[in-house]
PDB file of C-alpha atoms in Angstrom:
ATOM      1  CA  UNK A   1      -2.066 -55.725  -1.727  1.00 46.00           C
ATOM      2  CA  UNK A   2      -0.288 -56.437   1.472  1.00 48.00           C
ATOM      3  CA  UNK A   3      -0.460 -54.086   4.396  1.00 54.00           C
ATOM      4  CA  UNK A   4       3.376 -53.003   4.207  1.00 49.00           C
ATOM      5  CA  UNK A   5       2.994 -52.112   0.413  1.00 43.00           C
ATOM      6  CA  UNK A   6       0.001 -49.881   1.455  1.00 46.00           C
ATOM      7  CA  UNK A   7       1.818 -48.608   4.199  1.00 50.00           C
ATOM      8  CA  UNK A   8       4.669 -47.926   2.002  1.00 45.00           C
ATOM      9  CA  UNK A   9       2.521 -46.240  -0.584  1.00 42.00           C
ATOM     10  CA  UNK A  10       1.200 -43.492   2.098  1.00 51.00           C
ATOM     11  CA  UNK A  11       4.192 -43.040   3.776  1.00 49.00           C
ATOM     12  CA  UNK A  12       5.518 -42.147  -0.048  1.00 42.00           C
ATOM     13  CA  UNK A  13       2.747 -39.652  -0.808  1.00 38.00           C
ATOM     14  CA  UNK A  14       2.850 -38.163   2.571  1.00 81.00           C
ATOM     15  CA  UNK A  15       6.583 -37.713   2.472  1.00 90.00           C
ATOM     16  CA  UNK A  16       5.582 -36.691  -0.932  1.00 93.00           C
ATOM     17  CA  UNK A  17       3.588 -33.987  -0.196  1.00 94.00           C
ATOM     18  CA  UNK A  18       5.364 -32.515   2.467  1.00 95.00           C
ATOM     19  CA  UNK A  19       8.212 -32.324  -0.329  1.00 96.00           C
ATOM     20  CA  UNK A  20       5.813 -30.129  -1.824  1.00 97.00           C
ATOM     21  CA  UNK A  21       4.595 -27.908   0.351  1.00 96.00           C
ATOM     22  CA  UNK A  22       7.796 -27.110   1.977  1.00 97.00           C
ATOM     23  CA  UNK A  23       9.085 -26.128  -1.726  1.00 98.00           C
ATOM     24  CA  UNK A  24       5.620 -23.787  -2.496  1.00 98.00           C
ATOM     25  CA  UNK A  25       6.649 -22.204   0.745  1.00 98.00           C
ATOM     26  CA  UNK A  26      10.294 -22.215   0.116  1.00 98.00           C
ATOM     27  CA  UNK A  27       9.600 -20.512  -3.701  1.00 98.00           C
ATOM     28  CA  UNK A  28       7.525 -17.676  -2.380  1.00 98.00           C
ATOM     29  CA  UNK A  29       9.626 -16.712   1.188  1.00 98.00           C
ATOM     30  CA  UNK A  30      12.706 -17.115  -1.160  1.00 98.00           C
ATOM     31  CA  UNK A  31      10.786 -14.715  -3.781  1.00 98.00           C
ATOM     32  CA  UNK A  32       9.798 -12.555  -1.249  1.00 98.00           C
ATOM     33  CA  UNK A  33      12.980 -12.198   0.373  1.00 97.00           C
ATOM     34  CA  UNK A  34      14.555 -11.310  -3.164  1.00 97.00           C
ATOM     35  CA  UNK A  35      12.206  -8.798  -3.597  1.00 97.00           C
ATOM     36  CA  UNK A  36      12.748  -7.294   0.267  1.00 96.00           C
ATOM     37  CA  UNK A  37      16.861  -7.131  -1.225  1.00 95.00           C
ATOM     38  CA  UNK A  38      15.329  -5.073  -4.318  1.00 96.00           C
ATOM     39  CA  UNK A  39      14.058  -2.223  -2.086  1.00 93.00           C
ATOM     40  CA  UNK A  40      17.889  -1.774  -0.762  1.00 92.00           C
ATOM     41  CA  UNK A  41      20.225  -3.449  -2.899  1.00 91.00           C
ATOM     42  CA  UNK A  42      23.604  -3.582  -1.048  1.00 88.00           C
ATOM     43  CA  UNK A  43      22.262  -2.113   2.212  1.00 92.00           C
ATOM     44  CA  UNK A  44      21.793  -4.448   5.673  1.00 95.00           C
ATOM     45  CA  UNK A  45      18.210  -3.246   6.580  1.00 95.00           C
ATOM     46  CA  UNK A  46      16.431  -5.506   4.123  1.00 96.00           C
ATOM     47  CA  UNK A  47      18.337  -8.655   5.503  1.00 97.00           C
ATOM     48  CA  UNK A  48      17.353  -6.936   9.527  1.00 97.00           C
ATOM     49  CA  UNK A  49      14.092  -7.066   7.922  1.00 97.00           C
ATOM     50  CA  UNK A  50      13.517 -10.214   7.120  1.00 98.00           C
ATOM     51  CA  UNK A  51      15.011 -12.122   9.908  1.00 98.00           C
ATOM     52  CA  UNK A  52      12.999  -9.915  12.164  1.00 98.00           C
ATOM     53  CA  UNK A  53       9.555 -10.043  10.724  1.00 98.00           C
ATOM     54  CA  UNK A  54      10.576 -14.167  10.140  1.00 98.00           C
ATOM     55  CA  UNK A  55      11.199 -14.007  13.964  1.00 98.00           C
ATOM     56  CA  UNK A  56       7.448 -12.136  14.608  1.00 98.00           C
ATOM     57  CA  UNK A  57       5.922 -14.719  11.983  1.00 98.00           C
ATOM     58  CA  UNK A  58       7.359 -17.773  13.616  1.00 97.00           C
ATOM     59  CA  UNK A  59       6.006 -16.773  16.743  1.00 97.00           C
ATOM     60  CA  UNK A  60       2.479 -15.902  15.458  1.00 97.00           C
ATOM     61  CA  UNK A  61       2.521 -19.567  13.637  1.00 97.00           C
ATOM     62  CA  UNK A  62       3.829 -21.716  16.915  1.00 95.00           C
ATOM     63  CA  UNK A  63       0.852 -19.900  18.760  1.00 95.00           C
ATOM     64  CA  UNK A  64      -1.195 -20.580  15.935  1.00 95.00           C
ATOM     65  CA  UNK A  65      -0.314 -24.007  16.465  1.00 93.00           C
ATOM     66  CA  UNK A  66      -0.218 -24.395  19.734  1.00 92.00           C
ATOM     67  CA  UNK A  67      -4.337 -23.301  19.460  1.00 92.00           C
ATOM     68  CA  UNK A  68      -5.917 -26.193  17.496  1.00 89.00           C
ATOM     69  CA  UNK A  69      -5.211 -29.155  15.138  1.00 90.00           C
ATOM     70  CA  UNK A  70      -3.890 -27.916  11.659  1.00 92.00           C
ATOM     71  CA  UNK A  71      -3.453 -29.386   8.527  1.00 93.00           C
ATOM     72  CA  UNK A  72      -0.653 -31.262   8.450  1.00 93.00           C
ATOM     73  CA  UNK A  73       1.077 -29.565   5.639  1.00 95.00           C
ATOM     74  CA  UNK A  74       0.703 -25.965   7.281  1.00 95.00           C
ATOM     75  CA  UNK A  75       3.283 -26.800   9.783  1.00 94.00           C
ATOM     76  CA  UNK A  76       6.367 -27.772   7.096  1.00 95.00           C
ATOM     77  CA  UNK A  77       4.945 -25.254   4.244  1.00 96.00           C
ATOM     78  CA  UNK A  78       4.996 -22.110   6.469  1.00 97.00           C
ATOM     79  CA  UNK A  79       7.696 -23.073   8.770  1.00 97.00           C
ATOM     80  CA  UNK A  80      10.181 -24.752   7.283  1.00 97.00           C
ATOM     81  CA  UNK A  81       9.102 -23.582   3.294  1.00 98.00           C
ATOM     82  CA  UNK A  82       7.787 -20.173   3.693  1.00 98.00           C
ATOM     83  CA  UNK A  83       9.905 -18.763   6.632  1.00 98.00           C
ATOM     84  CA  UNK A  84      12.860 -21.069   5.704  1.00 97.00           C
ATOM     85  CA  UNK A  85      12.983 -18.822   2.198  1.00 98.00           C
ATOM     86  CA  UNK A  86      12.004 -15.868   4.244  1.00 98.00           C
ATOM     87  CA  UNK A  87      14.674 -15.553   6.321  1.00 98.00           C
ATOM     88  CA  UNK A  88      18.600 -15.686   5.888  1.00 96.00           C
ATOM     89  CA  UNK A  89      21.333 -16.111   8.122  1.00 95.00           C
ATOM     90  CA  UNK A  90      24.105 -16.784   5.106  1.00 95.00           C
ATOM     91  CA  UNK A  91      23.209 -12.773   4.233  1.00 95.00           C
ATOM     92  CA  UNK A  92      23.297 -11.587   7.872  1.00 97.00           C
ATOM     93  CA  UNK A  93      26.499 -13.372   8.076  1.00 96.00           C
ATOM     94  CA  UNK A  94      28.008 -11.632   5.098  1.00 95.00           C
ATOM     95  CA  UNK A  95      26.658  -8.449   6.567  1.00 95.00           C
ATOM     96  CA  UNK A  96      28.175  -8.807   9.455  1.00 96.00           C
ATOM     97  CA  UNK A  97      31.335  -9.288   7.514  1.00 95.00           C
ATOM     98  CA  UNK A  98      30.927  -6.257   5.352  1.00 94.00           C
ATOM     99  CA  UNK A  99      30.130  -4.560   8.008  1.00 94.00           C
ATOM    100  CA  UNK A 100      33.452  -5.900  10.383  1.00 94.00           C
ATOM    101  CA  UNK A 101      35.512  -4.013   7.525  1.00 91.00           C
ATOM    102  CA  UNK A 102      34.026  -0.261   8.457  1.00 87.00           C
ATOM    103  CA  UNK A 103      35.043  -0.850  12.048  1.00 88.00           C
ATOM    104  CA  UNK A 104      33.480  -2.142  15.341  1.00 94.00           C
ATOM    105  CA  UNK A 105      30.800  -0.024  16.225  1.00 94.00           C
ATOM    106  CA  UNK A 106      28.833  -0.637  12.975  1.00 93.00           C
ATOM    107  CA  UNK A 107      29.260  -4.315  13.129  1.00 96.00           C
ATOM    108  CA  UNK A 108      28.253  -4.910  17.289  1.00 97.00           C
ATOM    109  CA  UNK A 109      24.936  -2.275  16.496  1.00 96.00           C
ATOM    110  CA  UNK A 110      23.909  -4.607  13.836  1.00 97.00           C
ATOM    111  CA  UNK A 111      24.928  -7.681  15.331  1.00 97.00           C
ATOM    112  CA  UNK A 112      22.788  -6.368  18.448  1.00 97.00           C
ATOM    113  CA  UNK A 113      19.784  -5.119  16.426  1.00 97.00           C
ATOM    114  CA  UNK A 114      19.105  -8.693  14.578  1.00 97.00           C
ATOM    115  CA  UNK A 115      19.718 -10.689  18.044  1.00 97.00           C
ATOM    116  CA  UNK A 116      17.834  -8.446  19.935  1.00 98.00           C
ATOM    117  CA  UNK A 117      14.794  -7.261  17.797  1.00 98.00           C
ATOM    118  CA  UNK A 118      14.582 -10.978  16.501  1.00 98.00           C
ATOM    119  CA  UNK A 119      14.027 -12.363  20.058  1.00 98.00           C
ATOM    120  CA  UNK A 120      11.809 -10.010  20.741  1.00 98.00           C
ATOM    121  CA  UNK A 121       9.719 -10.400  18.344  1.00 98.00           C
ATOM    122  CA  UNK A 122       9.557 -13.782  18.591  1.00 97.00           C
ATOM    123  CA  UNK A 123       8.441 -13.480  21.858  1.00 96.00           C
ATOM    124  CA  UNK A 124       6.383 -10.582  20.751  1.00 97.00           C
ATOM    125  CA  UNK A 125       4.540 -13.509  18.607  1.00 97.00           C
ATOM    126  CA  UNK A 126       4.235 -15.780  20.578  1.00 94.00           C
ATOM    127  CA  UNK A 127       2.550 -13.105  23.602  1.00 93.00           C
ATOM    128  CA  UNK A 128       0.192 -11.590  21.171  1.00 95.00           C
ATOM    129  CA  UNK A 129      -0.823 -15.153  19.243  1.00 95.00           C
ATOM    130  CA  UNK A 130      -1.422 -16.543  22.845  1.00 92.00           C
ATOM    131  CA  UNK A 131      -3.834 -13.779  23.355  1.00 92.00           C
ATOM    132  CA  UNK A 132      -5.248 -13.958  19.270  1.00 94.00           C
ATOM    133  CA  UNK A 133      -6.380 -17.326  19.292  1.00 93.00           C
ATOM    134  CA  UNK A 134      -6.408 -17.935  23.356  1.00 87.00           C
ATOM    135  CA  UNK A 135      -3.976 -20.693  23.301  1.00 77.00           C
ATOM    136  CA  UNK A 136      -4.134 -23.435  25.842  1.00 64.00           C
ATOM    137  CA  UNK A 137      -1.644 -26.017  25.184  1.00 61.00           C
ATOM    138  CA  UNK A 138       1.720 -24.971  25.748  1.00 63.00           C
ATOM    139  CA  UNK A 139       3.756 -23.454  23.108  1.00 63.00           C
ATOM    140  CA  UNK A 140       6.367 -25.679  23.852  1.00 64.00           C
ATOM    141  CA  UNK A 141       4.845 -28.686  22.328  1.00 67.00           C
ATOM    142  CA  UNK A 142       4.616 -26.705  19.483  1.00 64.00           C
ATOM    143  CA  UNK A 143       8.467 -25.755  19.257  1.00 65.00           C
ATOM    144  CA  UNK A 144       9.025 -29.528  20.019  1.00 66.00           C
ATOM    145  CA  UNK A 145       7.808 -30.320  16.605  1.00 64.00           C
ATOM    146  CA  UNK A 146      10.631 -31.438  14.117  1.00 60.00           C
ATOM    147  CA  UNK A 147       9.360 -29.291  11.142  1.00 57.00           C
ATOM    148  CA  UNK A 148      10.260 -26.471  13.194  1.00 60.00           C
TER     149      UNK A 148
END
């Protein structure tokens, strides 16, 4: 077999298997993220919820990162799988909207809330994974990544 069919081949299972891990990921965020709805159905705090602890746990995992050579699955399956089905900006954008229709004040305290308490606690990750695993390359690098 020729080096560009081998090549080929493990490119294929590679691309393969990050098909599959970013799917596992994407099946139990986007189960979880159902099941955050359940506790609230037709209320905006389980969508605030979820795009703010998504915002904690993507922080926590680029720190994570940023501390040691991982698997090369992790990085797609939690990021782009997991977190991906975790969080949802189509629902905080209908909230918004639903919210837009009982007046201003409702809409810019929720619109503030998920900006605000999602930055934060992304930073809030990446501060307190820095200081978990001691990180010494730069988070950056880790952001950089295209599974991101």
């Amino acid at each position: 077999m020729s080096e560009g069919v081998a090549a080929g081949r493990d490119m294929v299972v590679s691309k393969g298997g990050t098909l599959a891990a970013v799917a596992a990921g994407g099946a139990i965020g986007s189960l979880g993220r159902w099941g955050a709805g359940l506790l609230a159905p037709g209320a905006v705090w389980p969508t605030l919820l979820v795009n703010v602890t998504g915002a904690l746990a993507m922080g926590l995992l680029v720190a994570w990162l940023a501390a040691g050579e991982r698997h090369p699955l992790v990085r797609p399956a939690v990021s782009v799988g997991l977190l991906g089905g975790w969080t949802t900006y189509s629902s905080f954008a209908l909230d918004a909207h639903g919210l837009a229709g009982d007046g201003r004040g409702g809409l810019l305290a929720y619109l503030a809330l998920t900006l605000g308490l999602g930055l934060g606690a992304a930073l809030l990750g990446l501060v307190v994974g820095d200081r978990l695993w001691h990180t010494s390359a730069s988070a950056d690098e880790a952001v950089a990544e295209e599974e991101l």
